[in-house]
Short mmCIF file of C-alpha atoms in Angstrom, two decimals:
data_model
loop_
_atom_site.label_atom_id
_atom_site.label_comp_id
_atom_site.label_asym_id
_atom_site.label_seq_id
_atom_site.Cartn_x
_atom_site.Cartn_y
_atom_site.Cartn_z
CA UNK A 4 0.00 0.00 0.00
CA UNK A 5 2.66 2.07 0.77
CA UNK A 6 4.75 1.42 -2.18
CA UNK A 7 2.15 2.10 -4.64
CA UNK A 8 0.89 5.77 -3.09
CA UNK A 9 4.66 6.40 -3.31
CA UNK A 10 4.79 5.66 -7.16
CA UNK A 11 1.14 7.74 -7.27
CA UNK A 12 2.56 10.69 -6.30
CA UNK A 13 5.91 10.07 -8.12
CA UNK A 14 3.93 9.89 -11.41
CA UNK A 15 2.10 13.00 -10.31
CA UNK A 16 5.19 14.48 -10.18
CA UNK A 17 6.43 13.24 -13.78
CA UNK A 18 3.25 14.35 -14.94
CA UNK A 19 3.64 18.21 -13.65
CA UNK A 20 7.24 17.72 -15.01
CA UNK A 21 6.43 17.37 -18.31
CA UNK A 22 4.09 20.39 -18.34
CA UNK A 23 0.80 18.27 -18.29
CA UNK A 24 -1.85 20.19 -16.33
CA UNK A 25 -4.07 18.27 -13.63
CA UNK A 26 -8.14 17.91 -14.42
CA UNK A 27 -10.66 17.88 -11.45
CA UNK A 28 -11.11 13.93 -11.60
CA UNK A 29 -7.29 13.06 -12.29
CA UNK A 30 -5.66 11.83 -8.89
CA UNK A 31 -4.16 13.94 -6.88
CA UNK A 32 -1.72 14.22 -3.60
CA UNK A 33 -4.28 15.24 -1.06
CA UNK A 34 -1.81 17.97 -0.01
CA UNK A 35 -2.12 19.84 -3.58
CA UNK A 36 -5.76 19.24 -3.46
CA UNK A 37 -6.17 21.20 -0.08
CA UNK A 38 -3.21 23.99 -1.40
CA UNK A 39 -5.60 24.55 -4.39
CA UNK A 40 -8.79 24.50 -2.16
CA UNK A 41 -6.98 27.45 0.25
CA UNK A 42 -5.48 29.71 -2.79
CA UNK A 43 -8.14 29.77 -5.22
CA UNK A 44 -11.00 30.26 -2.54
CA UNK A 45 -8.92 33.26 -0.76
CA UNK A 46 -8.34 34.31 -4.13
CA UNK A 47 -12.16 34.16 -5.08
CA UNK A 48 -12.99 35.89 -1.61
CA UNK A 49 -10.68 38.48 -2.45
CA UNK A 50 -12.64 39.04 -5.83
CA UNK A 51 -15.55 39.20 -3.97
CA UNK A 52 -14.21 41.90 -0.78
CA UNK A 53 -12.70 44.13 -3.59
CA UNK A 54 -15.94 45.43 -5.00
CA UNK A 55 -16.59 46.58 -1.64
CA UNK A 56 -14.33 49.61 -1.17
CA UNK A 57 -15.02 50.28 -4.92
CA UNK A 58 -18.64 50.09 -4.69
CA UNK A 59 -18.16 52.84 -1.90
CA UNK A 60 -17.74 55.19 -4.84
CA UNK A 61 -19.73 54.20 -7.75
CA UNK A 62 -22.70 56.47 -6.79
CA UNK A 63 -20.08 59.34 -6.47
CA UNK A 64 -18.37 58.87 -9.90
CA UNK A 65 -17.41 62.29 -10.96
CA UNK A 66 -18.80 61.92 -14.55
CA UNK A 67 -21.05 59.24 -16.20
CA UNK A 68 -17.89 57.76 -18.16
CA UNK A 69 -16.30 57.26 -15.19
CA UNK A 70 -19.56 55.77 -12.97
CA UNK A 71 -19.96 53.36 -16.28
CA UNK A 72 -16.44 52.31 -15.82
CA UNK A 73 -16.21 51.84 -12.54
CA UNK A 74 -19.45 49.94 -12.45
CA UNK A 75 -18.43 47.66 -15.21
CA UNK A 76 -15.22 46.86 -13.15
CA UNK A 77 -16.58 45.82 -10.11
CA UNK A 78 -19.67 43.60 -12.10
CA UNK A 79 -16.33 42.13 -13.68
CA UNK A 80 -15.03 41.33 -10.39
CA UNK A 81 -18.43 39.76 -8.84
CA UNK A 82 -17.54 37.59 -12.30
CA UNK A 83 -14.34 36.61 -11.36
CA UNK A 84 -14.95 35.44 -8.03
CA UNK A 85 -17.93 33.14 -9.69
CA UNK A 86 -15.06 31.64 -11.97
CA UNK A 87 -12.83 31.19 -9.19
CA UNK A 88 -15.55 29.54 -6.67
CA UNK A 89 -16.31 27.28 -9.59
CA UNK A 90 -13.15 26.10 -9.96
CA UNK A 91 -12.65 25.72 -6.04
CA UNK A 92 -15.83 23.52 -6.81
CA UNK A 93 -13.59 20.94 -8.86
CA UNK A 94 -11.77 20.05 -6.09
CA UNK A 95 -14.32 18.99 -3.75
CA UNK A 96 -15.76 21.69 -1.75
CA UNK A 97 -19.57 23.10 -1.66
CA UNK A 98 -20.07 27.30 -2.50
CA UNK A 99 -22.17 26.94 0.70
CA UNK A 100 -19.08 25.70 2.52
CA UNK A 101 -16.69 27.94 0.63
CA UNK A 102 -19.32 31.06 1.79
CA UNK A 103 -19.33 30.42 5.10
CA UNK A 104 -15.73 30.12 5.83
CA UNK A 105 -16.20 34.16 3.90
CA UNK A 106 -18.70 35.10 6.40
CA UNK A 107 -17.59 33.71 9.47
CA UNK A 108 -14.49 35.23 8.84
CA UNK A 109 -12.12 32.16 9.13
CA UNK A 110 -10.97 32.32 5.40
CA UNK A 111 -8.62 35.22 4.36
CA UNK A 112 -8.71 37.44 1.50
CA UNK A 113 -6.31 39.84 0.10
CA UNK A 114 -4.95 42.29 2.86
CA UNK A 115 -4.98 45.13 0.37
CA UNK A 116 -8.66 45.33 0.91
CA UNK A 117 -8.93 46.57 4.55
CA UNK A 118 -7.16 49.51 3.75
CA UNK A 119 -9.85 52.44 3.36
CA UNK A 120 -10.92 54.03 0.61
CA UNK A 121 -11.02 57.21 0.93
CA UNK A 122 -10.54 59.83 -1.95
CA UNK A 123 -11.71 59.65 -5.77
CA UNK A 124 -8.13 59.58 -6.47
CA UNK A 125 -7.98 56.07 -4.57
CA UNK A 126 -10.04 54.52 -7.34
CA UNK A 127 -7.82 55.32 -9.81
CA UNK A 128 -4.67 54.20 -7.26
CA UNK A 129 -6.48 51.15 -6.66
CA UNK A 130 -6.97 50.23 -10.57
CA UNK A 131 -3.71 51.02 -11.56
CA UNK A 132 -1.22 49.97 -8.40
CA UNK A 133 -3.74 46.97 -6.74
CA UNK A 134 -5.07 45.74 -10.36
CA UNK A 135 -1.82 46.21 -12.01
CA UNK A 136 -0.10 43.82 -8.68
CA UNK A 137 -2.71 41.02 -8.76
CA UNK A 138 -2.40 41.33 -12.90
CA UNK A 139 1.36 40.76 -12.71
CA UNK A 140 0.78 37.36 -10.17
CA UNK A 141 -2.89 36.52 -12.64
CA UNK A 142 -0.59 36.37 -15.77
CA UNK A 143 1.73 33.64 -14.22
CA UNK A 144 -1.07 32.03 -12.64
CA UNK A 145 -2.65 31.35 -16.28
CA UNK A 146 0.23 28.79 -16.37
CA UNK A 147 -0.37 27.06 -13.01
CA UNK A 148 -0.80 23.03 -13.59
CA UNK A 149 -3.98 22.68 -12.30
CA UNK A 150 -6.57 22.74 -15.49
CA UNK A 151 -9.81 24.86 -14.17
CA UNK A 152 -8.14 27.40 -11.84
CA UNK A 153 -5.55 28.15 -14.68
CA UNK A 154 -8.13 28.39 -17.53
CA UNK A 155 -10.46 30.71 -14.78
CA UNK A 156 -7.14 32.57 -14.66
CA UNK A 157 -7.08 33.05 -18.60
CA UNK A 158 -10.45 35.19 -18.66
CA UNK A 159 -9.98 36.90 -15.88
CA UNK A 160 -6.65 38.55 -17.21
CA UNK A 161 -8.15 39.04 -20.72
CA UNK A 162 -10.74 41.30 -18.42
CA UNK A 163 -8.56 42.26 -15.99
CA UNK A 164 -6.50 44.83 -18.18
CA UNK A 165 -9.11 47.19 -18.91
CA UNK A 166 -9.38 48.08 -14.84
CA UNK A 167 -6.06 48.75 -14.90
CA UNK A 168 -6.09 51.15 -17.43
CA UNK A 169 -9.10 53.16 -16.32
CA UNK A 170 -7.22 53.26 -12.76
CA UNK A 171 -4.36 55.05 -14.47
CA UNK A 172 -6.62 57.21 -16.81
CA UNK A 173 -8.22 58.52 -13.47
CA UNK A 174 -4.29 59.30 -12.31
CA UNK A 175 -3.70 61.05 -15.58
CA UNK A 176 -6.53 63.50 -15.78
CA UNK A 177 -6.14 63.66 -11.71
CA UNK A 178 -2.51 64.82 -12.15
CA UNK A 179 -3.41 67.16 -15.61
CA UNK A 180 -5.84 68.92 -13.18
CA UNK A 181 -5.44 71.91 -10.51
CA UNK A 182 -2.84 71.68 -7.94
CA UNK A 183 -5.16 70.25 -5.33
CA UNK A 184 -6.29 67.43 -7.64
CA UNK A 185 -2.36 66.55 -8.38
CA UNK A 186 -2.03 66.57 -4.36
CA UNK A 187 -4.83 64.29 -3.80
CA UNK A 188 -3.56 61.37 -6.54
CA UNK A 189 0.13 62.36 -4.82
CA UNK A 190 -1.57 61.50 -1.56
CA UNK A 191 -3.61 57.95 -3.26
CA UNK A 192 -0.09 57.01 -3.89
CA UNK A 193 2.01 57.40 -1.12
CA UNK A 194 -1.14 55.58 0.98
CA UNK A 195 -1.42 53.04 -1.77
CA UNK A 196 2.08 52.06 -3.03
CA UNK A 197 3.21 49.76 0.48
CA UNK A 198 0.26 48.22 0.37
CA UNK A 199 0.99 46.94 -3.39
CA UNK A 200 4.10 46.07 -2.52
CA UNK A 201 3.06 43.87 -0.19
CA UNK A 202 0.02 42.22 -2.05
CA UNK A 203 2.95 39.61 -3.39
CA UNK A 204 3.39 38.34 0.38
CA UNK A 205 5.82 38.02 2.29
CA UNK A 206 9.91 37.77 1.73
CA UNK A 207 10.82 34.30 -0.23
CA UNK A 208 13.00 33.14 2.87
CA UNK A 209 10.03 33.72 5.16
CA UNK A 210 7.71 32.16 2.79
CA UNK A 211 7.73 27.95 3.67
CA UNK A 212 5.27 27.09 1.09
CA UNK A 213 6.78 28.63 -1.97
CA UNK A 214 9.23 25.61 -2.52
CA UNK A 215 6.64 23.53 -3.16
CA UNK A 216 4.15 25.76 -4.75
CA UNK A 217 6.88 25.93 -7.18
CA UNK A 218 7.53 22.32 -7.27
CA UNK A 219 4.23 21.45 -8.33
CA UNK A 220 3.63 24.59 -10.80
CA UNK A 221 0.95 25.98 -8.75
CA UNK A 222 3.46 29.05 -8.89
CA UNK A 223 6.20 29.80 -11.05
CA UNK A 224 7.74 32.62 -9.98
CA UNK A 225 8.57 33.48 -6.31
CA UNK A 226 7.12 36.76 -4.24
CA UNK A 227 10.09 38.49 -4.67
CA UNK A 228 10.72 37.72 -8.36
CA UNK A 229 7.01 39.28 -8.87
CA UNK A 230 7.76 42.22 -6.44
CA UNK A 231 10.31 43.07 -8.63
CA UNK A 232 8.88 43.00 -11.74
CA UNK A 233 5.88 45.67 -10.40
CA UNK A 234 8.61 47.78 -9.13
CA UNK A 235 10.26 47.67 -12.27
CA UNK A 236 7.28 48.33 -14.64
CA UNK A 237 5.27 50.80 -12.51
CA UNK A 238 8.12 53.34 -11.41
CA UNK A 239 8.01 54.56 -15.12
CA UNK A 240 4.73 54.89 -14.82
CA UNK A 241 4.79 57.52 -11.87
CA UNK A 242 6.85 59.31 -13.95
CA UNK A 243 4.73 60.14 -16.77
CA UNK A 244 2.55 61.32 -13.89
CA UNK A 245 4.25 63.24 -12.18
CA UNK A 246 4.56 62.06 -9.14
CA UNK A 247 6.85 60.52 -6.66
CA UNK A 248 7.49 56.85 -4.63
CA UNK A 249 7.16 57.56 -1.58
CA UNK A 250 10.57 55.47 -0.90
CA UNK A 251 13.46 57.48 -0.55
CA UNK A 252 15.75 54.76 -1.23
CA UNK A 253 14.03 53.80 -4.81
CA UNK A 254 17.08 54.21 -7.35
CA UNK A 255 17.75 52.46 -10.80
CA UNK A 256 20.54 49.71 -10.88
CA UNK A 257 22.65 49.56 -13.42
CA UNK A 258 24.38 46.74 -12.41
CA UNK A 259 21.30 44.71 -11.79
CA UNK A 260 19.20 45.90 -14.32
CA UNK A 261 16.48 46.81 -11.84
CA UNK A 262 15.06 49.05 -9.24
CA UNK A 263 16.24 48.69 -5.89
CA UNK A 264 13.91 49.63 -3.03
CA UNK A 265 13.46 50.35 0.52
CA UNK A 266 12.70 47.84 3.27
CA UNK A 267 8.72 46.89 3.46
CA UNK A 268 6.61 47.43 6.79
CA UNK A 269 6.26 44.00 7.40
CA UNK A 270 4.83 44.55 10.79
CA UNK A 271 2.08 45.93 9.17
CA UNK A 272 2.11 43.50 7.00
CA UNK A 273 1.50 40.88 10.03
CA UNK A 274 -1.09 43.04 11.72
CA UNK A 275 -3.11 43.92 8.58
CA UNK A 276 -3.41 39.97 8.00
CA UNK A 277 -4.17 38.90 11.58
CA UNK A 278 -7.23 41.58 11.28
CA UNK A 279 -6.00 44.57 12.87
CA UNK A 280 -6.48 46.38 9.54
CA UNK A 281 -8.44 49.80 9.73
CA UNK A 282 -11.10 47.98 7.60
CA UNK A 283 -11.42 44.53 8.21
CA UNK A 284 -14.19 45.01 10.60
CA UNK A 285 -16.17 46.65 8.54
CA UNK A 286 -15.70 44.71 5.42
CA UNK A 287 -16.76 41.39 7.04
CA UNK A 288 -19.83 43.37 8.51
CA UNK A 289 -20.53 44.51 4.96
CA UNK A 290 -20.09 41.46 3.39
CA UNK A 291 -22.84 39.58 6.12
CA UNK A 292 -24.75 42.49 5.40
CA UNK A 293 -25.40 41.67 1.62
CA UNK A 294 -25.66 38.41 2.27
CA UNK A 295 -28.02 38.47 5.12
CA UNK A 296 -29.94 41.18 2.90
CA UNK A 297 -30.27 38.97 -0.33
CA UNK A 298 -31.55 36.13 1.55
CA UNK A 299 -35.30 36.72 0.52
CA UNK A 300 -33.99 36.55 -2.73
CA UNK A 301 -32.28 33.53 -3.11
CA UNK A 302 -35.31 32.21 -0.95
CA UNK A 303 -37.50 33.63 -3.55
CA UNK A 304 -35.90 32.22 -6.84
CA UNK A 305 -35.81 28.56 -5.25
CA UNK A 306 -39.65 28.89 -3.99
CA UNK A 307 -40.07 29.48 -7.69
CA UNK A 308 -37.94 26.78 -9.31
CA UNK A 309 -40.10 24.76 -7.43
CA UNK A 310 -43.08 25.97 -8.04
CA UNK A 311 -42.16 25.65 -11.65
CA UNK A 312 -41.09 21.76 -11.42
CA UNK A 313 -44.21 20.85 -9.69
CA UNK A 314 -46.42 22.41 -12.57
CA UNK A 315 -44.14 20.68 -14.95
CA UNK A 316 -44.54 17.44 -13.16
CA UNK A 317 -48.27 17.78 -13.07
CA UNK A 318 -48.46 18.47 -16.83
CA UNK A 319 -46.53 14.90 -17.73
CA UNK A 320 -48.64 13.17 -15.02
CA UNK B 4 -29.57 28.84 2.53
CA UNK B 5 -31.47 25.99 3.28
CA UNK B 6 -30.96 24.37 -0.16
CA UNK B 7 -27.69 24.47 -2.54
CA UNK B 8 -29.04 25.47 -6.08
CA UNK B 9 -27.65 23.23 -8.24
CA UNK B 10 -24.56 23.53 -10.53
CA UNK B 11 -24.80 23.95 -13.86
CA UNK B 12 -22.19 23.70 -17.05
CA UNK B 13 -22.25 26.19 -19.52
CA UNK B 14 -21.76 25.96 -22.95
CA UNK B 15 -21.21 29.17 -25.46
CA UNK B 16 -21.27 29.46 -29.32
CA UNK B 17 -19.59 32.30 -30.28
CA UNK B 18 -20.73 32.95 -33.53
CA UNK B 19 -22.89 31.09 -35.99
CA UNK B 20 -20.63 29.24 -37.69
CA UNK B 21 -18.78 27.56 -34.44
CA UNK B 22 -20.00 24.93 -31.76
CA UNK B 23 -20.83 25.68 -28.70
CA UNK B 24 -17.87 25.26 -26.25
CA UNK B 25 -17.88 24.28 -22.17
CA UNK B 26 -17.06 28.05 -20.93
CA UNK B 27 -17.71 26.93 -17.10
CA UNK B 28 -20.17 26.27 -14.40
CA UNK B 29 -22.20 28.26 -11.84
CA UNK B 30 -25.01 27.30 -9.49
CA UNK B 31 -29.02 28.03 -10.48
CA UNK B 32 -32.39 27.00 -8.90
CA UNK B 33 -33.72 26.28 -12.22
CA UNK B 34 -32.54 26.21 -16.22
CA UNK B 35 -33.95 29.74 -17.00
CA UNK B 36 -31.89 31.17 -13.92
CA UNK B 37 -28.45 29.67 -14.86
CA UNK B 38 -29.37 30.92 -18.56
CA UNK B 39 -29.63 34.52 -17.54
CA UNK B 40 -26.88 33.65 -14.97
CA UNK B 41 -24.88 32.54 -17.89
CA UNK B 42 -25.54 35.61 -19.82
CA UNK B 43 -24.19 37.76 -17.03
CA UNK B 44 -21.19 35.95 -16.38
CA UNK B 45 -19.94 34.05 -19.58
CA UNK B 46 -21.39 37.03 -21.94
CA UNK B 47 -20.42 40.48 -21.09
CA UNK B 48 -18.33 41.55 -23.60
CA UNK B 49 -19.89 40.22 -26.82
CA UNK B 50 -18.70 36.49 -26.47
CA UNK B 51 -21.84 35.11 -27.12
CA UNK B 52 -24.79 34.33 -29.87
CA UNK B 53 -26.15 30.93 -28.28
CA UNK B 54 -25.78 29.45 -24.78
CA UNK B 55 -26.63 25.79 -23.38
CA UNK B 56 -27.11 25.46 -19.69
CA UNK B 57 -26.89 21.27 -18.14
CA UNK B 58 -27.07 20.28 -15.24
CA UNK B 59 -23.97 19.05 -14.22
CA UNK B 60 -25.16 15.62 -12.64
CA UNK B 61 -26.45 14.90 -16.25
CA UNK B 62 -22.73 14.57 -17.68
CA UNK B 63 -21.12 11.17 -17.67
CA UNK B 64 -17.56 11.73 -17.76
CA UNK B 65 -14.76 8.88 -19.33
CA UNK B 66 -12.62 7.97 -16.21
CA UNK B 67 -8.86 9.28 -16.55
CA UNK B 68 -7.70 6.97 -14.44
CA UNK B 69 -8.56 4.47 -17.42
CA UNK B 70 -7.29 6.48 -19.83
CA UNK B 71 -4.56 3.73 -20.66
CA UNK B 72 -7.10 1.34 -22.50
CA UNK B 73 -9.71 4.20 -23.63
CA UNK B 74 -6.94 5.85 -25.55
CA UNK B 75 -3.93 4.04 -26.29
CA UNK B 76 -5.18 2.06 -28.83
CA UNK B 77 -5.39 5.11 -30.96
CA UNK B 78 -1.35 5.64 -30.72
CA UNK B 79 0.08 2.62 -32.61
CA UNK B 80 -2.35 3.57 -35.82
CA UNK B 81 0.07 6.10 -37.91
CA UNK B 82 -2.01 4.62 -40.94
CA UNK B 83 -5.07 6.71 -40.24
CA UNK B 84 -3.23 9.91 -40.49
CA UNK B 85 -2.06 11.48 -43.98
CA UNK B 86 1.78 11.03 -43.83
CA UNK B 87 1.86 7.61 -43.26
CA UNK B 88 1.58 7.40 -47.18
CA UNK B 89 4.55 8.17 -49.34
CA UNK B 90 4.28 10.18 -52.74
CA UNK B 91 6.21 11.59 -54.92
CA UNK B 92 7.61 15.10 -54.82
CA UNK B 93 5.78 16.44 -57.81
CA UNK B 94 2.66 15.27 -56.62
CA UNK B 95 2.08 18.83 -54.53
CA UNK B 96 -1.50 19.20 -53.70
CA UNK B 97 -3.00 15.95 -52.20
#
């Protein structure tokens, strides 16, 4: 018995090896089966918590091309935690199950979201900085081995770009504006940038699962690797704007070819994820809220369904 | 919730022309629900002309774990592709 779950997860290995991806009824190390179950369900809750601080500002859009985008983007991100529950679905668990660990708040979601909204300018620091971070982890995720969460990952980065670029189109007029409206996207970014930093977790030496995350292709590059790469392609980006990091040790390498960058507040880091956050009260209250408050309507659409199958069934009878 | 809707699979044609194609799965109480569903999730930009909603516990799925004799006899047949067969070079469309 032994020897032959040994060679199981051997060929499971050979398998990920050769670039094969995993399908929901293939076999599967329980251990990768309960990795997948954790990452795509926080990511999915995280989908689902970052409409709220965006939703905060839909009804105060500053024109109607802006309220359209806005709304679009956060119907697009209801969407993508639907993909990403399905494919949490695959593996085993039940959306009732996978809501409840939401609610009861005993599953985590992305840290970035209990930081507060506050500002118009934050929308557009939050498409740009927090879209463009989760878009630069998304697009390696599209190449993770197992089958649904990395084809889920496919159409949510084919959507994904356009939030980015409305975030930065709200910098850009923001920053071709008065003085006070290049202050306030000045002040979205200092508030938002060390929170984006840190959306790609914590250091690789003080991250113990990434070894075998990468072993079995559920990740491909590390959190520093990717930490890197946003420093790298957004710092150009404040420049056309304008504005400044707010790290005073952000300089261009020549030897390395890269930015280099000041030391991250991991404290924070820690505290914001054990739920000492300025919002995570508030978004778990919200989120029980809409729940709680669409009850009647889920109750309502299953009264009907069977209302509907009885008629049917009375018809054939 | 006192009662999990049920999942559903969704399939998409994209335009006449093209078969529908398995775009994903979400839960519905009944087959008019996961269409609209279906419209709101698989369809917002323009992806659709046609969609099929089943319920999932209506697919019978092959078993990969028996893929060995479901499959392999297809790999020692070279013959029933094209260039198994040998022609000559100035033979150039066939």
């Amino acid at each position: 018995m032994e020897n032959k779950t040994l060679s199981l997860e051997d060929q499971f290995q050979n398998r990920i090896d050769s670039g094969e991806n995993i399908e929901a009824k293939d076999w599967m190390p329980e251990k990768y089966r309960k990795t997948h179950i954790r990452q795509i369900s926080q990511h999915a809750h995280s989908e689902v918590v970052g409409m709220l601080p965006e939703g905060n500002w839909i009804s105060r859009a500053p024109s109607l091309r802006r309220k359209v985008a806005l709304l679009a983007k956060v119907q697009d991100e209801a969407g993508h935690g639907l993909y990403l529950y399905s494919a949490a679905e695959t593996l085993g668990i039940s959306r009732e199950e996978l809501n409840e660990q939401l609610n009861s708040g005993r599953a985590k979601y992305s840290s970035i979201f209990n930081y507060p909204t506050v500002s118009w300018a934050d929308m557009g620091a939050v498409g740009w900085l927090v879209d463009g971070a989760a878009i630069i982890n998304q697009v390696m995720l599209t190449k993770t081995s197992y089958g649904p969460y990395a084809r889920a990952m496919v159409r949510i980065c084919k959507e994904e770009s356009f939030h980015q670029r409305q975030g930065y189109e709200i910098m850009l007029s923001l920053c071709n504006g008065t003085e006070a409206q290049k202050a306030m996207s000045q002040d979205a970014l200092n508030r938002w940038w060390w929170p984006s930093m840190m959306m790609f977790g914590p250091r690789d030496e003080e991250s113990p699962n990434t070894e075998q995350s990468m072993k079995w292709k559920i990740k491909k590059k590390t959190n520093d690797e990717l930490r890197q790469q946003f420093v790298d392609q957004t710092v150009p980006q404040v420049e056309i704007l304008g504005l400044t990091v707010p790290d005073k040790d952000l300089k261009w390498n020549d030897e390395t070819g890269h930015y280099d960058f000041g030391t991250i507040d991991w404290d924070e880091f820690w505290d914001v994820v054990k739920g000492n956050g300025l919002m995570n009260e508030k978004r778990l209250k919200d989120r029980n809220e809409a729940w709680d408050e669409g009850k009647w309507v889920r109750d309502g659409a299953s009264a009907y369904a069977d209302k509907q199958a009885e008629k049917r069934a009375k018809k054939t009878a | 919730m006192n009662k999990e809707w049920p999942i559903w699979e969704i399939f998409i044609r994209s335009k006449n022309g093209l078969e529908h194609r398995h775009c994903g799965s979400l839960h519905a109480a009944d087959e008019e629900m996961a269409i609209q569903n279906a419209r709101d999730v698989y369809t917002r930009r323009q992806e659709g002309v046609s969609i099929w909603v089943v319920e999932s516990k209506h697919i019978t799925a092959s078993n990969p774990e028996k893929n060995g004799e479901m499959f392999e006899p297809a790999a020692d047949k070279v013959y029933r592709h094209p260039t198994f067969y040998e022609l000559p070079d100035e033979i150039k469309h066939m």
